[in-house]
Amino acid sequence: MNNFDFKNPTKIIFGKDQIAKLSEEIPTGANVLMLYGGGSIKKNGIYEQVKTALKEFKVEEFGGIPPNPEYDVLMDALQIIKDKNINFLLAVGGGSVIDGTKFLSSAALFEGEEPWDILANHIRTEVGMPFGTVLTLPATGSEMNSGAVVTRASRKQKFGMGGPGLFPQFSILDPSVVSSIPQRQLANGITDAFTHVLEQYLTYPIDAALQDRFAESIMQTLIEVAPKIIADPSDYKSASNFMWSCTMALNGLIQKGVPTDWAVHAIGHELTAMYGIDHARTLAIIAPSHYRKNFDDKKEKLAQLAQRVFGITTGNTEEKANKAIEAMENFFHSLDIKTKLSEYTKDYKGTAETIEKTFSERGWNGLGEKQKVTPALVKEIVEMAY
Ligand code: NZQ
Ligand code: ZN
């Protein structure tokens, strides 16, 4: 096992009717900016619950943060933070609203001229404006981690940011919110969380027995609840397991002491930036090709995945490893998630070359756990995913 430090300061408040506890978590007298997305919270009752819980507070609102939070929209919210002397942010939404809020937390205290530099120049956020979240969509794990991804559509760019200053102070996780989530987003959430585990697990063995079993149990739980939650999103039991699995998949725990990959996400973000494909679906497009192209480096963990998660017990290491990739594809297909780029866009030709060029220009010469995934290999992976 590798050496590691582990600190996760986010307080989780989990369960039914817990949104009412908001008033206990926000500092008395705070000037709050409540941030949300395109309006789902106004249809499913979450907006009312939050407003009721905050009736003693001075609250400004900013709605309209789109999926893949857009820099230009967030800059309007930053103006409100400055004009209204906001000192506490409250995200009410999924990964996009939470990530947008993280960007604002950082940008509000940023001393440089152009907040885009935080993303473009990889500036770590050591201290941000304090914020909390009410999670409405299990998927990204953003509610309990310190990362964010922001899009600038005019430049077709989607960049990550992060730092210890960007952990939420608290996150309220009420599984009842799952009941209003559309099928497409449920499937996305399961796929995203599942791939988060793969990125931290499908590398090479490092004798981290507990981390491996944490990872495997998250994947097993997601596989078990997936058909139930798709069939009935108002099933509270399944919703609870779905929600907590998504959080645990990316709150830092399972990546401690082990190598991590993240090449699938790096390539996937380009597909969202270029074609607007949902984040989770870009992962399902890239993951199988990535594992096939890097088969020799990953076959031992692939075989372990086959055996322990998919129950494949016959065959040698290579055979099991191949079957794991097939089982993964079948799992995505069972959620009605397509795994080929050509199933999402007709204009896919040239995508591989474009991404190869972009990564070369950024100096991303070696992605993955062994820094072996060169731009030339990325091109091959993307071509294989056509
Ligand atoms: O905008 P509204 O109207 O609220 O509708 C949203 C949105 O259209 C809807 N929705 C959310 N909760 C709902 C609901 N509809 C009905 N009932 C509810 N309870 O769902 C749609 C998608 O929301 P979004 O927040 O975009 O989805 P998700 O949580 O999948 O977030 C995706 C974003 O997170 C980033 C992705 O790149 C993408 O930009 N990621 C963030 C990560 C992180 N911070 O750690 C890691 C991930 O790998 C990922 O990159
Ligand atoms: Zn993801």
mmCIF file of C-alpha atoms in Angstrom, residues 17-311:
data_model
loop_
_atom_site.group_PDB
_atom_site.id
_atom_site.type_symbol
_atom_site.label_atom_id
_atom_site.label_comp_id
_atom_site.label_asym_id
_atom_site.label_seq_id
_atom_site.Cartn_x
_atom_site.Cartn_y
_atom_site.Cartn_z
ATOM 1 C CA ASP A 17 -36.822 15.063 6.313
ATOM 2 C CA GLN A 18 -33.281 16.242 7.017
ATOM 3 C CA ILE A 19 -33.488 19.390 4.843
ATOM 4 C CA ALA A 20 -35.198 21.036 7.828
ATOM 5 C CA LYS A 21 -31.838 20.884 9.624
ATOM 6 C CA LEU A 22 -30.371 23.521 7.300
ATOM 7 C CA SER A 23 -31.003 26.262 9.837
ATOM 8 C CA GLU A 24 -28.734 24.542 12.352
ATOM 9 C CA GLU A 25 -25.830 24.352 9.911
ATOM 10 C CA ILE A 26 -25.687 27.843 8.421
ATOM 11 C CA PRO A 27 -23.988 30.412 10.668
ATOM 12 C CA THR A 28 -26.444 32.796 12.344
ATOM 13 C CA GLY A 29 -26.574 36.152 10.596
ATOM 14 C CA ALA A 30 -25.001 34.837 7.392
ATOM 15 C CA ASN A 31 -25.782 36.543 4.082
ATOM 16 C CA VAL A 32 -26.733 33.507 2.057
ATOM 17 C CA LEU A 33 -26.795 32.995 -1.717
ATOM 18 C CA MET A 34 -28.878 29.958 -2.637
ATOM 19 C CA LEU A 35 -27.868 28.488 -6.005
ATOM 20 C CA TYR A 36 -29.858 26.067 -8.123
ATOM 21 C CA GLY A 37 -30.295 24.712 -11.636
ATOM 22 C CA GLY A 38 -32.968 24.920 -14.291
ATOM 23 C CA GLY A 39 -35.961 24.632 -12.023
ATOM 24 C CA SER A 40 -36.488 20.958 -11.101
ATOM 25 C CA ILE A 41 -36.456 21.973 -7.424
ATOM 26 C CA LYS A 42 -39.507 24.137 -7.975
ATOM 27 C CA LYS A 43 -41.491 21.154 -9.270
ATOM 28 C CA ASN A 44 -40.535 18.503 -6.728
ATOM 29 C CA GLY A 45 -40.983 20.436 -3.497
ATOM 30 C CA ILE A 46 -37.289 20.778 -2.596
ATOM 31 C CA TYR A 47 -37.331 24.547 -3.140
ATOM 32 C CA GLU A 48 -40.202 24.918 -0.642
ATOM 33 C CA GLN A 49 -38.440 22.742 1.924
ATOM 34 C CA VAL A 50 -35.255 24.792 1.654
ATOM 35 C CA LYS A 51 -37.068 28.132 1.821
ATOM 36 C CA THR A 52 -39.020 26.999 4.885
ATOM 37 C CA ALA A 53 -35.839 25.862 6.620
ATOM 38 C CA LEU A 54 -34.172 29.203 5.831
ATOM 39 C CA LYS A 55 -36.987 31.531 6.851
ATOM 40 C CA GLU A 56 -34.899 33.149 9.592
ATOM 41 C CA PHE A 57 -32.029 33.931 7.187
ATOM 42 C CA LYS A 58 -31.361 36.665 4.695
ATOM 43 C CA VAL A 59 -31.307 34.735 1.426
ATOM 44 C CA GLU A 60 -30.597 35.851 -2.140
ATOM 45 C CA GLU A 61 -31.232 33.404 -4.972
ATOM 46 C CA PHE A 62 -29.510 32.530 -8.209
ATOM 47 C CA GLY A 63 -31.179 29.935 -10.449
ATOM 48 C CA GLY A 64 -30.374 28.744 -13.950
ATOM 49 C CA ILE A 65 -27.037 26.994 -13.536
ATOM 50 C CA PRO A 66 -27.092 24.583 -16.502
ATOM 51 C CA PRO A 67 -25.826 20.987 -16.595
ATOM 52 C CA ASN A 68 -22.053 21.201 -17.143
ATOM 53 C CA PRO A 69 -21.954 24.495 -15.235
ATOM 54 C CA GLU A 70 -21.152 27.327 -17.573
ATOM 55 C CA TYR A 71 -18.519 29.909 -16.735
ATOM 56 C CA ASP A 72 -20.410 32.844 -18.272
ATOM 57 C CA VAL A 73 -23.513 32.056 -16.182
ATOM 58 C CA LEU A 74 -21.440 31.648 -13.024
ATOM 59 C CA MET A 75 -19.848 35.045 -13.603
ATOM 60 C CA ASP A 76 -23.337 36.595 -13.233
ATOM 61 C CA ALA A 77 -23.662 34.856 -9.863
ATOM 62 C CA LEU A 78 -20.235 36.139 -8.843
ATOM 63 C CA GLN A 79 -21.481 39.678 -9.423
ATOM 64 C CA ILE A 80 -24.381 39.073 -7.019
ATOM 65 C CA ILE A 81 -21.964 37.723 -4.385
ATOM 66 C CA LYS A 82 -19.987 40.968 -4.650
ATOM 67 C CA ASP A 83 -22.973 43.341 -4.878
ATOM 68 C CA LYS A 84 -24.895 41.784 -1.987
ATOM 69 C CA ASN A 85 -21.981 41.066 0.360
ATOM 70 C CA ILE A 86 -22.729 37.366 0.369
ATOM 71 C CA ASN A 87 -20.665 35.323 2.821
ATOM 72 C CA PHE A 88 -22.247 31.861 2.649
ATOM 73 C CA LEU A 89 -23.222 29.820 -0.415
ATOM 74 C CA LEU A 90 -25.855 27.106 -0.503
ATOM 75 C CA ALA A 91 -25.978 24.754 -3.496
ATOM 76 C CA VAL A 92 -29.294 22.989 -4.022
ATOM 77 C CA GLY A 93 -28.855 20.574 -6.901
ATOM 78 C CA GLY A 94 -26.762 17.887 -8.553
ATOM 79 C CA GLY A 95 -23.098 17.877 -9.507
ATOM 80 C CA SER A 96 -23.443 20.848 -11.831
ATOM 81 C CA VAL A 97 -24.921 23.190 -9.224
ATOM 82 C CA ILE A 98 -22.487 21.990 -6.556
ATOM 83 C CA ASP A 99 -19.493 22.340 -8.888
ATOM 84 C CA GLY A 100 -20.674 25.785 -9.971
ATOM 85 C CA THR A 101 -20.910 26.732 -6.307
ATOM 86 C CA LYS A 102 -17.396 25.444 -5.675
ATOM 87 C CA PHE A 103 -16.126 27.627 -8.502
ATOM 88 C CA LEU A 104 -17.892 30.617 -6.935
ATOM 89 C CA SER A 105 -16.509 29.751 -3.500
ATOM 90 C CA SER A 106 -13.035 29.990 -4.984
ATOM 91 C CA ALA A 107 -13.694 32.929 -7.334
ATOM 92 C CA ALA A 108 -15.258 35.027 -4.558
ATOM 93 C CA LEU A 109 -11.921 35.159 -2.731
ATOM 94 C CA PHE A 110 -9.672 35.061 -5.814
ATOM 95 C CA GLU A 111 -7.264 37.956 -6.044
ATOM 96 C CA GLY A 112 -6.280 37.591 -9.698
ATOM 97 C CA GLU A 113 -7.993 39.429 -12.546
ATOM 98 C CA GLU A 114 -9.751 36.694 -14.446
ATOM 99 C CA PRO A 115 -11.322 33.837 -12.433
ATOM 100 C CA TRP A 116 -11.008 31.539 -15.474
ATOM 101 C CA ASP A 117 -7.306 31.397 -14.556
ATOM 102 C CA ILE A 118 -8.247 29.235 -11.565
ATOM 103 C CA LEU A 119 -9.209 26.564 -14.105
ATOM 104 C CA ALA A 120 -6.850 27.292 -16.976
ATOM 105 C CA ASN A 121 -3.766 27.652 -14.778
ATOM 106 C CA HIS A 122 -4.632 24.888 -12.291
ATOM 107 C CA ILE A 123 -4.662 27.214 -9.273
ATOM 108 C CA ARG A 124 -5.437 25.196 -6.142
ATOM 109 C CA THR A 125 -8.025 26.649 -3.804
ATOM 110 C CA GLU A 126 -6.581 26.629 -0.289
ATOM 111 C CA VAL A 127 -9.398 28.738 1.163
ATOM 112 C CA GLY A 128 -12.827 29.354 -0.327
ATOM 113 C CA MET A 129 -16.015 31.085 0.760
ATOM 114 C CA PRO A 130 -17.852 28.626 3.043
ATOM 115 C CA PHE A 131 -20.679 26.686 1.457
ATOM 116 C CA GLY A 132 -23.059 23.811 2.085
ATOM 117 C CA THR A 133 -25.117 21.622 -0.217
ATOM 118 C CA VAL A 134 -28.519 19.995 -0.471
ATOM 119 C CA LEU A 135 -27.967 17.132 -2.916
ATOM 120 C CA THR A 136 -30.794 16.467 -5.371
ATOM 121 C CA LEU A 137 -29.106 13.976 -7.697
ATOM 122 C CA PRO A 138 -26.804 11.135 -6.599
ATOM 123 C CA ALA A 139 -23.986 10.751 -9.136
ATOM 124 C CA THR A 140 -20.807 12.763 -8.886
ATOM 125 C CA GLY A 141 -19.798 12.628 -5.216
ATOM 126 C CA SER A 142 -19.218 16.382 -5.411
ATOM 127 C CA GLU A 143 -21.241 16.720 -2.170
ATOM 128 C CA MET A 144 -18.331 15.202 -0.228
ATOM 129 C CA ASN A 145 -15.210 16.010 -2.206
ATOM 130 C CA SER A 146 -13.151 19.066 -3.053
ATOM 131 C CA GLY A 147 -13.187 18.917 -6.847
ATOM 132 C CA ALA A 148 -15.262 20.694 -9.486
ATOM 133 C CA VAL A 149 -15.527 20.758 -13.257
ATOM 134 C CA VAL A 150 -16.535 23.937 -15.126
ATOM 135 C CA THR A 151 -17.341 24.424 -18.805
ATOM 136 C CA ARG A 152 -16.688 27.381 -21.089
ATOM 137 C CA ALA A 153 -18.852 26.590 -24.066
ATOM 138 C CA SER A 154 -17.583 29.446 -26.256
ATOM 139 C CA ARG A 155 -14.123 27.842 -26.158
ATOM 140 C CA LYS A 156 -15.314 24.229 -26.083
ATOM 141 C CA GLN A 157 -13.360 23.767 -22.856
ATOM 142 C CA LYS A 158 -14.230 21.765 -19.746
ATOM 143 C CA PHE A 159 -11.636 21.990 -16.978
ATOM 144 C CA GLY A 160 -11.274 20.673 -13.455
ATOM 145 C CA MET A 161 -10.296 22.557 -10.316
ATOM 146 C CA GLY A 162 -9.973 21.775 -6.646
ATOM 147 C CA GLY A 163 -8.126 22.138 -3.376
ATOM 148 C CA PRO A 164 -8.658 21.678 0.342
ATOM 149 C CA GLY A 165 -10.704 24.898 0.523
ATOM 150 C CA LEU A 166 -13.461 23.368 -1.586
ATOM 151 C CA PHE A 167 -14.957 20.709 0.656
ATOM 152 C CA PRO A 168 -18.572 21.556 1.501
ATOM 153 C CA GLN A 169 -19.028 22.436 5.186
ATOM 154 C CA PHE A 170 -22.025 20.124 5.196
ATOM 155 C CA SER A 171 -24.166 18.201 2.747
ATOM 156 C CA ILE A 172 -27.747 17.152 3.288
ATOM 157 C CA LEU A 173 -28.528 13.829 1.616
ATOM 158 C CA ASP A 174 -32.240 13.025 1.680
ATOM 159 C CA PRO A 175 -32.874 9.954 -0.508
ATOM 160 C CA SER A 176 -36.505 11.060 -0.955
ATOM 161 C CA VAL A 177 -35.243 13.511 -3.616
ATOM 162 C CA VAL A 178 -34.524 10.551 -5.920
ATOM 163 C CA SER A 179 -38.241 9.981 -6.558
ATOM 164 C CA SER A 180 -38.461 12.876 -9.044
ATOM 165 C CA ILE A 181 -35.271 12.133 -11.011
ATOM 166 C CA PRO A 182 -35.897 11.243 -14.682
ATOM 167 C CA GLN A 183 -34.729 7.833 -15.978
ATOM 168 C CA ARG A 184 -31.953 9.370 -18.045
ATOM 169 C CA GLN A 185 -30.403 11.024 -14.993
ATOM 170 C CA LEU A 186 -30.808 7.926 -12.835
ATOM 171 C CA ALA A 187 -28.901 5.899 -15.426
ATOM 172 C CA ASN A 188 -26.285 8.650 -15.626
ATOM 173 C CA GLY A 189 -25.845 8.685 -11.858
ATOM 174 C CA ILE A 190 -25.319 4.935 -11.620
ATOM 175 C CA THR A 191 -22.887 4.950 -14.555
ATOM 176 C CA ASP A 192 -20.892 7.911 -13.253
ATOM 177 C CA ALA A 193 -20.516 6.470 -9.754
ATOM 178 C CA PHE A 194 -19.637 3.028 -11.124
ATOM 179 C CA THR A 195 -16.934 4.549 -13.333
ATOM 180 C CA HIS A 196 -15.570 6.580 -10.418
ATOM 181 C CA VAL A 197 -14.880 3.308 -8.680
ATOM 182 C CA LEU A 198 -13.295 1.830 -11.825
ATOM 183 C CA GLU A 199 -10.931 4.811 -12.123
ATOM 184 C CA GLN A 200 -9.630 4.140 -8.616
ATOM 185 C CA TYR A 201 -9.633 0.340 -8.825
ATOM 186 C CA LEU A 202 -8.769 -0.806 -12.346
ATOM 187 C CA THR A 203 -5.050 -0.157 -12.180
ATOM 188 C CA TYR A 204 -2.588 -2.726 -10.819
ATOM 189 C CA PRO A 205 -2.554 -4.738 -7.568
ATOM 190 C CA ILE A 206 -0.877 -2.993 -4.659
ATOM 191 C CA ASP A 207 -1.976 -5.182 -1.756
ATOM 192 C CA ALA A 208 -4.565 -2.723 -0.545
ATOM 193 C CA ALA A 209 -7.031 -5.380 0.522
ATOM 194 C CA LEU A 210 -9.456 -3.091 2.306
ATOM 195 C CA GLN A 211 -9.544 -0.425 -0.421
ATOM 196 C CA ASP A 212 -10.195 -3.174 -2.992
ATOM 197 C CA ARG A 213 -13.077 -4.539 -0.974
ATOM 198 C CA PHE A 214 -14.542 -1.075 -0.350
ATOM 199 C CA ALA A 215 -14.427 -0.494 -4.107
ATOM 200 C CA GLU A 216 -15.927 -3.894 -4.923
ATOM 201 C CA SER A 217 -18.734 -3.462 -2.422
ATOM 202 C CA ILE A 218 -19.688 -0.087 -3.899
ATOM 203 C CA MET A 219 -19.839 -1.621 -7.390
ATOM 204 C CA GLN A 220 -21.824 -4.628 -6.115
ATOM 205 C CA THR A 221 -24.294 -2.341 -4.386
ATOM 206 C CA LEU A 222 -24.731 -0.201 -7.501
ATOM 207 C CA ILE A 223 -25.321 -3.311 -9.637
ATOM 208 C CA GLU A 224 -27.839 -4.586 -7.103
ATOM 209 C CA VAL A 225 -29.858 -1.374 -6.757
ATOM 210 C CA ALA A 226 -29.689 -0.268 -10.416
ATOM 211 C CA PRO A 227 -32.695 -2.237 -11.729
ATOM 212 C CA LYS A 228 -34.724 -1.448 -8.608
ATOM 213 C CA ILE A 229 -34.155 2.288 -8.715
ATOM 214 C CA ILE A 230 -34.795 2.438 -12.466
ATOM 215 C CA ALA A 231 -38.052 0.509 -11.989
ATOM 216 C CA ASP A 232 -39.186 2.608 -9.030
ATOM 217 C CA PRO A 233 -37.274 5.780 -8.078
ATOM 218 C CA SER A 234 -39.614 6.300 -5.137
ATOM 219 C CA ASP A 235 -38.387 3.082 -3.479
ATOM 220 C CA TYR A 236 -36.723 4.724 -0.458
ATOM 221 C CA LYS A 237 -34.670 1.668 0.468
ATOM 222 C CA SER A 238 -33.011 1.483 -2.947
ATOM 223 C CA ALA A 239 -32.701 5.266 -3.144
ATOM 224 C CA SER A 240 -30.773 5.303 0.155
ATOM 225 C CA ASN A 241 -28.308 2.689 -1.039
ATOM 226 C CA PHE A 242 -27.951 4.379 -4.415
ATOM 227 C CA MET A 243 -27.301 7.768 -2.847
ATOM 228 C CA TRP A 244 -24.752 6.647 -0.284
ATOM 229 C CA SER A 245 -22.919 4.488 -2.856
ATOM 230 C CA CYS A 246 -22.505 7.495 -5.155
ATOM 231 C CA THR A 247 -21.114 9.601 -2.324
ATOM 232 C CA MET A 248 -18.732 6.882 -1.152
ATOM 233 C CA ALA A 249 -17.517 6.292 -4.717
ATOM 234 C CA LEU A 250 -15.816 9.688 -4.825
ATOM 235 C CA ASN A 251 -15.256 11.101 -1.364
ATOM 236 C CA GLY A 252 -11.571 10.218 -1.348
ATOM 237 C CA LEU A 253 -11.749 7.106 0.805
ATOM 238 C CA ILE A 254 -11.228 4.368 -1.783
ATOM 239 C CA GLN A 255 -8.381 6.153 -3.542
ATOM 240 C CA LYS A 256 -6.172 6.396 -0.465
ATOM 241 C CA GLY A 257 -3.003 4.325 -0.678
ATOM 242 C CA VAL A 258 -3.689 3.061 -4.203
ATOM 243 C CA PRO A 259 -2.757 4.155 -7.738
ATOM 244 C CA THR A 260 -5.528 5.898 -9.665
ATOM 245 C CA ASP A 261 -6.191 6.244 -13.369
ATOM 246 C CA TRP A 262 -8.673 9.050 -14.340
ATOM 247 C CA ALA A 263 -7.832 8.833 -18.066
ATOM 248 C CA VAL A 264 -11.440 7.892 -18.842
ATOM 249 C CA HIS A 265 -12.646 11.118 -17.245
ATOM 250 C CA ALA A 266 -9.969 13.236 -18.932
ATOM 251 C CA ILE A 267 -11.005 11.937 -22.374
ATOM 252 C CA GLY A 268 -14.717 11.951 -21.508
ATOM 253 C CA HIS A 269 -14.655 15.656 -20.595
ATOM 254 C CA GLU A 270 -13.494 16.400 -24.151
ATOM 255 C CA LEU A 271 -16.514 14.579 -25.602
ATOM 256 C CA THR A 272 -18.831 16.683 -23.432
ATOM 257 C CA ALA A 273 -17.002 19.866 -24.442
ATOM 258 C CA MET A 274 -17.157 18.937 -28.149
ATOM 259 C CA TYR A 275 -20.631 17.383 -28.433
ATOM 260 C CA GLY A 276 -22.511 18.131 -25.207
ATOM 261 C CA ILE A 277 -22.852 14.402 -24.437
ATOM 262 C CA ASP A 278 -23.897 13.782 -20.804
ATOM 263 C CA HIS A 279 -20.848 13.293 -18.578
ATOM 264 C CA ALA A 280 -21.694 9.721 -17.528
ATOM 265 C CA ARG A 281 -22.319 8.643 -21.121
ATOM 266 C CA THR A 282 -18.904 9.859 -22.235
ATOM 267 C CA LEU A 283 -17.404 7.540 -19.630
ATOM 268 C CA ALA A 284 -19.371 4.553 -20.905
ATOM 269 C CA ILE A 285 -18.094 5.346 -24.419
ATOM 270 C CA ILE A 286 -14.436 5.551 -23.411
ATOM 271 C CA ALA A 287 -14.044 3.030 -20.568
ATOM 272 C CA PRO A 288 -14.306 -0.256 -22.519
ATOM 273 C CA SER A 289 -11.839 0.892 -25.215
ATOM 274 C CA HIS A 290 -9.470 2.262 -22.608
ATOM 275 C CA TYR A 291 -9.422 -1.054 -20.743
ATOM 276 C CA ARG A 292 -8.956 -3.015 -23.963
ATOM 277 C CA LYS A 293 -6.073 -0.787 -25.139
ATOM 278 C CA ASN A 294 -4.336 -0.945 -21.763
ATOM 279 C CA PHE A 295 -5.195 -4.572 -21.191
ATOM 280 C CA ASP A 296 -1.748 -5.830 -20.198
ATOM 281 C CA ASP A 297 -1.317 -3.201 -17.510
ATOM 282 C CA LYS A 298 -4.775 -3.788 -16.074
ATOM 283 C CA LYS A 299 -5.541 -7.448 -16.629
ATOM 284 C CA GLU A 300 -4.934 -8.585 -13.060
ATOM 285 C CA LYS A 301 -7.384 -6.110 -11.586
ATOM 286 C CA LEU A 302 -9.798 -6.748 -14.469
ATOM 287 C CA ALA A 303 -9.734 -10.460 -13.605
ATOM 288 C CA GLN A 304 -10.317 -9.626 -9.935
ATOM 289 C CA LEU A 305 -13.251 -7.428 -10.973
ATOM 290 C CA ALA A 306 -14.634 -10.309 -13.034
ATOM 291 C CA GLN A 307 -14.383 -12.754 -10.181
ATOM 292 C CA ARG A 308 -15.418 -10.658 -7.199
ATOM 293 C CA VAL A 309 -17.971 -8.296 -8.705
ATOM 294 C CA PHE A 310 -19.391 -10.062 -11.753
ATOM 295 C CA GLY A 311 -19.126 -13.599 -10.364
#
